Coordinates of C-alpha atoms in Angstrom, one line a residue:
M1 CA 0.0 0.0 0.0
S2 CA 1.4 3.4 -0.9
D3 CA 1.6 6.5 1.3
D4 CA -1.7 7.8 0.0
G5 CA -3.6 4.8 1.3
V6 CA -4.4 3.4 -2.2
E7 CA -4.2 -0.4 -2.5
R8 CA -2.1 -1.3 -5.5
T9 CA -3.5 -4.5 -7.2
P10 CA -2.3 -6.3 -10.3
P11 CA -4.7 -6.8 -13.2
I12 CA -7.4 -9.3 -12.3
T13 CA -9.4 -11.7 -14.5
M14 CA -12.9 -10.6 -13.7
E15 CA -15.6 -13.1 -13.0
P16 CA -19.0 -12.2 -11.6
M17 CA -20.0 -13.2 -8.1
R18 CA -23.5 -14.1 -9.3
P19 CA -26.2 -12.5 -11.5
D20 CA -27.2 -9.8 -9.0
V21 CA -30.2 -7.5 -8.9
V22 CA -30.2 -4.2 -7.0
R23 CA -31.9 -4.2 -3.6
V24 CA -33.9 -1.1 -2.9
A25 CA -34.1 0.3 0.7
R26 CA -35.9 3.4 1.8
V27 CA -33.8 4.2 4.9
A28 CA -30.5 3.1 6.3
R29 CA -30.5 0.7 9.3
K30 CA -29.2 2.1 12.6
D31 CA -26.1 0.0 12.4
D32 CA -25.5 0.9 8.7
L33 CA -23.3 3.9 9.1
W34 CA -22.2 6.4 6.5
P35 CA -20.0 9.5 6.4
N36 CA -21.0 13.0 5.7
S37 CA -19.2 15.9 4.0
G38 CA -18.8 17.9 7.3
P39 CA -19.5 21.6 8.0
L40 CA -16.6 22.9 6.0
P41 CA -18.6 23.7 2.8
Y42 CA -21.1 25.6 4.8
F43 CA -18.4 27.6 6.6
A44 CA -16.8 28.4 3.2
A45 CA -20.2 29.5 1.8
A46 CA -20.7 31.8 4.9
G47 CA -17.2 33.2 4.3
L48 CA -18.0 34.0 0.6
V49 CA -21.3 35.6 1.6
I50 CA -19.4 37.8 4.2
L51 CA -16.9 38.8 1.7
L52 CA -19.5 39.7 -0.9
I53 CA -21.4 41.8 1.6
G54 CA -18.2 43.5 2.7
V55 CA -17.3 44.4 -0.8
A56 CA -20.8 45.8 -1.5
L57 CA -20.7 47.9 1.7
A58 CA -17.2 49.2 0.8
V59 CA -18.4 50.2 -2.7
L60 CA -21.4 52.0 -1.3
R61 CA -19.3 53.9 1.3
R62 CA -16.8 55.0 -1.4
A63 CA -19.8 56.2 -3.5
G64 CA -21.0 58.3 -0.6
V65 CA -24.1 56.2 0.0
P66 CA -25.0 56.0 3.8
V67 CA -25.1 52.4 4.9
A68 CA -26.4 50.8 8.1
A69 CA -24.0 50.3 10.9
V70 CA -24.6 46.6 10.9
G71 CA -21.4 44.8 9.9
P72 CA -21.3 42.3 7.0
S73 CA -20.4 39.5 9.4
E74 CA -23.6 39.9 11.3
V75 CA -25.7 40.1 8.1
A76 CA -24.1 37.0 6.6
V77 CA -24.4 35.0 9.8
A78 CA -28.1 35.9 10.0
V79 CA -28.7 35.0 6.3
M80 CA -26.7 31.7 6.4
G81 CA -28.2 30.8 9.8
L82 CA -31.7 31.3 8.6
G83 CA -31.1 29.3 5.4
V84 CA -29.3 26.4 7.1
G85 CA -31.9 26.3 9.8
V86 CA -34.8 26.0 7.4
W87 CA -32.9 23.4 5.4
A88 CA -32.1 21.4 8.5
I89 CA -35.7 21.4 9.8
V90 CA -37.1 20.4 6.4
R91 CA -34.5 17.6 6.1
A92 CA -35.1 16.3 9.6
V93 CA -38.9 16.2 9.1
R94 CA -38.6 14.3 5.8
R95 CA -36.2 11.8 7.3
A96 CA -38.3 11.3 10.4
R97 CA -41.4 10.6 8.3
A98 CA -39.5 8.2 6.1
K99 CA -38.1 6.3 9.1
K100 CA -41.6 6.2 10.7
A101 CA -43.2 4.8 7.5
A102 CA -40.4 2.3 6.8
G103 CA -40.9 -1.3 7.9
P104 CA -38.1 -3.9 8.4
E105 CA -38.3 -4.8 4.7
D106 CA -37.6 -1.1 3.8
Q107 CA -34.4 -0.8 5.8
S108 CA -31.0 -1.3 4.3
D109 CA -29.1 -4.6 4.4
P110 CA -25.3 -4.0 4.8
D111 CA -24.6 -7.5 3.4
A112 CA -26.5 -6.9 0.1
R113 CA -24.1 -6.8 -2.8
L114 CA -25.9 -4.1 -4.8
Q115 CA -28.2 -1.7 -3.0
T116 CA -29.7 1.8 -3.2
I117 CA -31.0 3.8 -0.3
G118 CA -33.5 6.6 -0.7
D119 CA -37.2 7.3 -1.3
R120 CA -39.1 5.9 -4.2
N121 CA -38.7 8.8 -6.6
Q122 CA -34.9 9.0 -6.0
T123 CA -34.3 5.3 -6.5
E124 CA -36.6 4.9 -9.5
E125 CA -34.7 7.7 -11.3
L126 CA -31.3 6.1 -10.4
L127 CA -32.3 2.6 -11.5
R128 CA -34.2 3.6 -14.7
E129 CA -31.4 2.4 -17.0
V130 CA -29.5 0.0 -14.8
S131 CA -29.3 -3.5 -16.2
N132 CA -26.7 -6.1 -17.1
V133 CA -25.3 -4.5 -20.2
S134 CA -22.0 -3.5 -21.7
F135 CA -21.2 0.2 -21.9
E136 CA -18.5 2.6 -23.0
P137 CA -16.1 3.7 -20.2
V138 CA -17.3 6.6 -18.1
V139 CA -14.7 9.2 -17.0
M140 CA -15.3 11.8 -14.3
R141 CA -13.0 14.3 -12.6
C142 CA -12.7 14.2 -8.8
V143 CA -12.6 17.2 -6.5
Y144 CA -11.6 15.4 -3.3
A145 CA -14.5 12.9 -4.0
L146 CA -12.6 9.8 -2.9
S147 CA -11.9 8.7 0.7
H148 CA -11.2 5.6 2.7
G149 CA -13.1 4.5 5.8
Q150 CA -10.9 4.6 8.9
R151 CA -10.6 1.6 11.2
T152 CA -10.0 1.2 14.9
P153 CA -7.0 -0.8 16.1
D154 CA -9.2 -3.9 16.5
G155 CA -10.3 -3.6 12.8
K156 CA -13.8 -2.2 13.3
V157 CA -15.2 0.8 11.4
A158 CA -14.2 4.0 13.1
V159 CA -17.2 6.2 14.0
R160 CA -17.3 9.8 15.2
R161 CA -18.6 10.1 18.8
G162 CA -21.0 12.5 20.3
L163 CA -23.7 12.1 17.6
K164 CA -27.1 10.5 18.0
R165 CA -26.4 8.6 14.9
G166 CA -22.7 7.8 14.3
R167 CA -20.8 8.9 11.2
V168 CA -18.0 6.9 9.7
K169 CA -14.6 8.6 9.9
T170 CA -12.9 8.9 6.5
T171 CA -9.5 10.0 5.1
H172 CA -9.3 11.7 1.7
M173 CA -7.2 9.9 -0.9
V174 CA -4.7 12.6 -1.7
P175 CA -1.2 11.5 -3.0
A176 CA 1.9 13.0 -1.5
R177 CA 2.7 15.2 -4.6
S178 CA -0.9 16.5 -4.6
R179 CA -0.6 17.4 -0.9
V180 CA 2.2 19.8 -1.7
A181 CA 0.0 21.5 -4.3
L182 CA -2.9 21.5 -1.8
G183 CA -0.9 23.3 0.9
V184 CA 0.6 25.8 -1.5
C185 CA -2.8 26.7 -3.1
A186 CA -4.5 27.0 0.2
A187 CA -1.8 29.3 1.5
V188 CA -2.0 31.4 -1.7
G189 CA -5.7 31.7 -1.2
V190 CA -5.3 33.1 2.3
L191 CA -2.6 35.5 1.2
G192 CA -4.7 36.6 -1.7
L193 CA -7.6 37.3 0.7
A194 CA -5.3 39.4 3.0
G195 CA -4.1 41.4 0.0
F196 CA -7.6 42.0 -1.2
H197 CA -8.5 43.4 2.3
A198 CA -5.5 45.6 2.3
L199 CA -6.2 47.0 -1.2
F200 CA -10.0 47.4 -1.3
M201 CA -11.3 47.3 2.3
D202 CA -9.4 50.3 3.7
G203 CA -8.5 48.3 6.7
K204 CA -12.0 48.7 8.1
F205 CA -13.0 45.1 7.6
T206 CA -10.7 42.5 9.1
M207 CA -10.6 38.9 8.0
N208 CA -12.7 36.5 10.1
Y209 CA -12.7 32.7 10.5
F210 CA -15.3 32.0 7.8
E211 CA -13.5 34.1 5.2
V212 CA -10.2 32.3 5.9
I213 CA -12.0 28.9 5.6
A214 CA -13.5 30.1 2.3
A215 CA -10.1 31.2 1.0
M216 CA -8.6 27.8 1.9
V217 CA -11.4 25.9 0.3
V218 CA -11.1 27.9 -2.9
G219 CA -7.3 27.2 -2.9
A220 CA -8.0 23.5 -2.4
G221 CA -10.4 23.5 -5.3
V222 CA -7.6 25.1 -7.5
A223 CA -5.2 22.4 -6.3
A224 CA -7.6 19.7 -7.4
F225 CA -7.3 21.0 -10.9
V226 CA -3.5 21.6 -10.7
C227 CA -3.0 17.9 -9.7
P228 CA -6.1 16.2 -11.1
T229 CA -7.7 12.9 -10.1
Y230 CA -10.1 11.0 -12.3
V231 CA -12.2 7.9 -12.0
R232 CA -12.9 5.6 -14.9
L233 CA -15.8 3.2 -14.8
A234 CA -16.2 0.3 -17.2
P235 CA -17.9 -3.1 -17.0
G236 CA -16.6 -4.8 -13.8
V237 CA -14.0 -2.2 -12.8
L238 CA -13.3 1.2 -11.2
D239 CA -9.9 2.8 -12.1
V240 CA -8.6 5.7 -10.1
F241 CA -6.0 8.0 -11.8
H242 CA -3.9 10.3 -9.8
F243 CA -2.0 12.7 -12.1
G244 CA 0.9 15.0 -11.2
L245 CA 1.3 18.7 -11.8
L246 CA -1.0 19.9 -14.6
G247 CA -1.7 16.3 -15.6
I248 CA 1.8 15.8 -16.9
G249 CA 3.7 12.6 -16.6
Q250 CA 2.8 9.0 -15.7
P251 CA -0.3 8.8 -13.4
E252 CA -0.6 6.6 -10.3
V253 CA -3.4 4.1 -11.1
A254 CA -5.4 1.8 -8.9
R255 CA -8.0 -0.7 -10.1
Y256 CA -10.9 -2.0 -8.1
D257 CA -12.8 -5.1 -9.0
L258 CA -16.5 -4.1 -8.7
R259 CA -17.8 -7.6 -9.6
R260 CA -16.6 -8.9 -6.2
A261 CA -17.4 -5.8 -4.2
R262 CA -20.5 -4.5 -2.4
V263 CA -21.6 -1.4 -4.0
H264 CA -24.2 0.7 -2.2
V265 CA -25.6 4.1 -3.2
H266 CA -27.1 6.4 -0.6
V267 CA -29.1 8.8 -2.6
P268 CA -30.0 11.4 0.1
N269 CA -26.4 11.5 1.3
H270 CA -24.9 11.5 -2.2
F271 CA -22.4 8.8 -1.3
V272 CA -21.3 5.5 -2.9
R273 CA -19.8 2.9 -0.6
I274 CA -17.6 0.2 -2.1
E275 CA -16.7 -2.7 0.2
F276 CA -14.5 -5.8 -0.5
P277 CA -15.9 -8.8 1.5
E278 CA -13.2 -11.2 0.0
H279 CA -10.5 -8.8 1.2
P280 CA -11.5 -7.6 4.7
E281 CA -8.1 -6.0 5.2
Q282 CA -8.8 -3.6 2.3
M283 CA -10.5 -0.4 3.5
M284 CA -13.9 0.6 2.3
L285 CA -13.9 3.2 -0.4
Y286 CA -16.4 6.1 -0.3
V287 CA -17.2 8.4 -3.2
D288 CA -18.9 11.7 -2.7
L289 CA -21.1 12.1 -5.8
R290 CA -21.4 15.9 -5.4
R291 CA -17.7 16.2 -6.0
L292 CA -17.6 14.3 -9.3
L293 CA -17.5 16.4 -12.5
G294 CA -18.7 15.1 -15.9
G295 CA -20.5 11.9 -16.7
S296 CA -24.3 11.6 -16.8
S297 CA -26.8 12.2 -14.1
P298 CA -27.6 10.6 -11.7
K299 CA -23.9 9.8 -11.2
G300 CA -24.4 6.8 -9.0
R301 CA -25.9 4.9 -11.9
A302 CA -22.5 4.3 -13.5
F303 CA -21.2 2.6 -10.4
L304 CA -24.2 0.2 -10.3
L305 CA -23.8 -0.5 -14.1
A306 CA -20.1 -1.3 -13.6
A307 CA -20.8 -3.6 -10.6
M308 CA -23.7 -5.4 -12.3
S309 CA -22.3 -6.0 -15.7
T310 CA -21.1 -9.5 -16.5
H311 CA -19.8 -8.4 -19.9
P312 CA -16.1 -8.5 -20.6
T313 CA -14.1 -5.5 -19.4
P314 CA -12.9 -3.8 -22.6
P315 CA -9.1 -3.4 -23.2
M316 CA -8.2 0.1 -21.8
P317 CA -4.8 1.7 -21.4
D318 CA -3.5 1.9 -17.8
D319 CA -1.5 5.1 -18.4
R320 CA -4.2 7.4 -19.8
L321 CA -7.9 7.9 -19.7
E322 CA -8.8 6.9 -23.3

């Protein structure tokens, strides 16, 4: 295993486990735990809102327009807080109703090989064109979409504490050479924000926590394009390509056998979980579908197609995406 946590495997002769169908569940069982994307995107969004409000107020002041004494931070926090609060309430009500209406047969089965989790409309859309067919390889760019599930010293799935429903701890799959670009771009983002304040804000509007987080997230997004990562899905396999600076040079490639893996798609959480029952030492792979660029929608469909297909894996180069 390399220092980025990716399991290197030789080419495999793919044989299907069995002719599977996709099991459909409405809700996840209590012991069927999933990760989440964390609060960082919301903090970054709040920072961008604060910055935009600050710029607007600075422009109005320079134009001689009297503005309220309320600072942009207070306005942004109020706007974001109201929006997140309404979203959280609506989401909680929907999930509570779904869990109340779901019987034992509607709950997820962690041992199922292929499974979707979500309400009827979501899963019907996802499964509309899923069948045992051959298909052209699907390539998507990753913006920190891939992560490994962490394990405790005794080999169990690591779970975050302090929550009513536990969340799986994960580690992003970022190669060493990409970590350098990530650190540099995040630092440049913060320095650029400081320079922007010095030049345009007249020193009256100091940087705050949310703005710094936003600058770092924007820098990290730039780094994801400086050192790109791609996934390629084809009948039976998932290939992960980690490229170097600007995509130049030989990529690091890892292949995952999806015919012998459990592939579950959690539609409300926008995650795919890939588990390897024949290799319990291999960590579970999670894919955040919101961070995949390209491909068709819904993006989880390609993972199910690849895992279900018993057709031969087409010959594909292992050093480029063609």
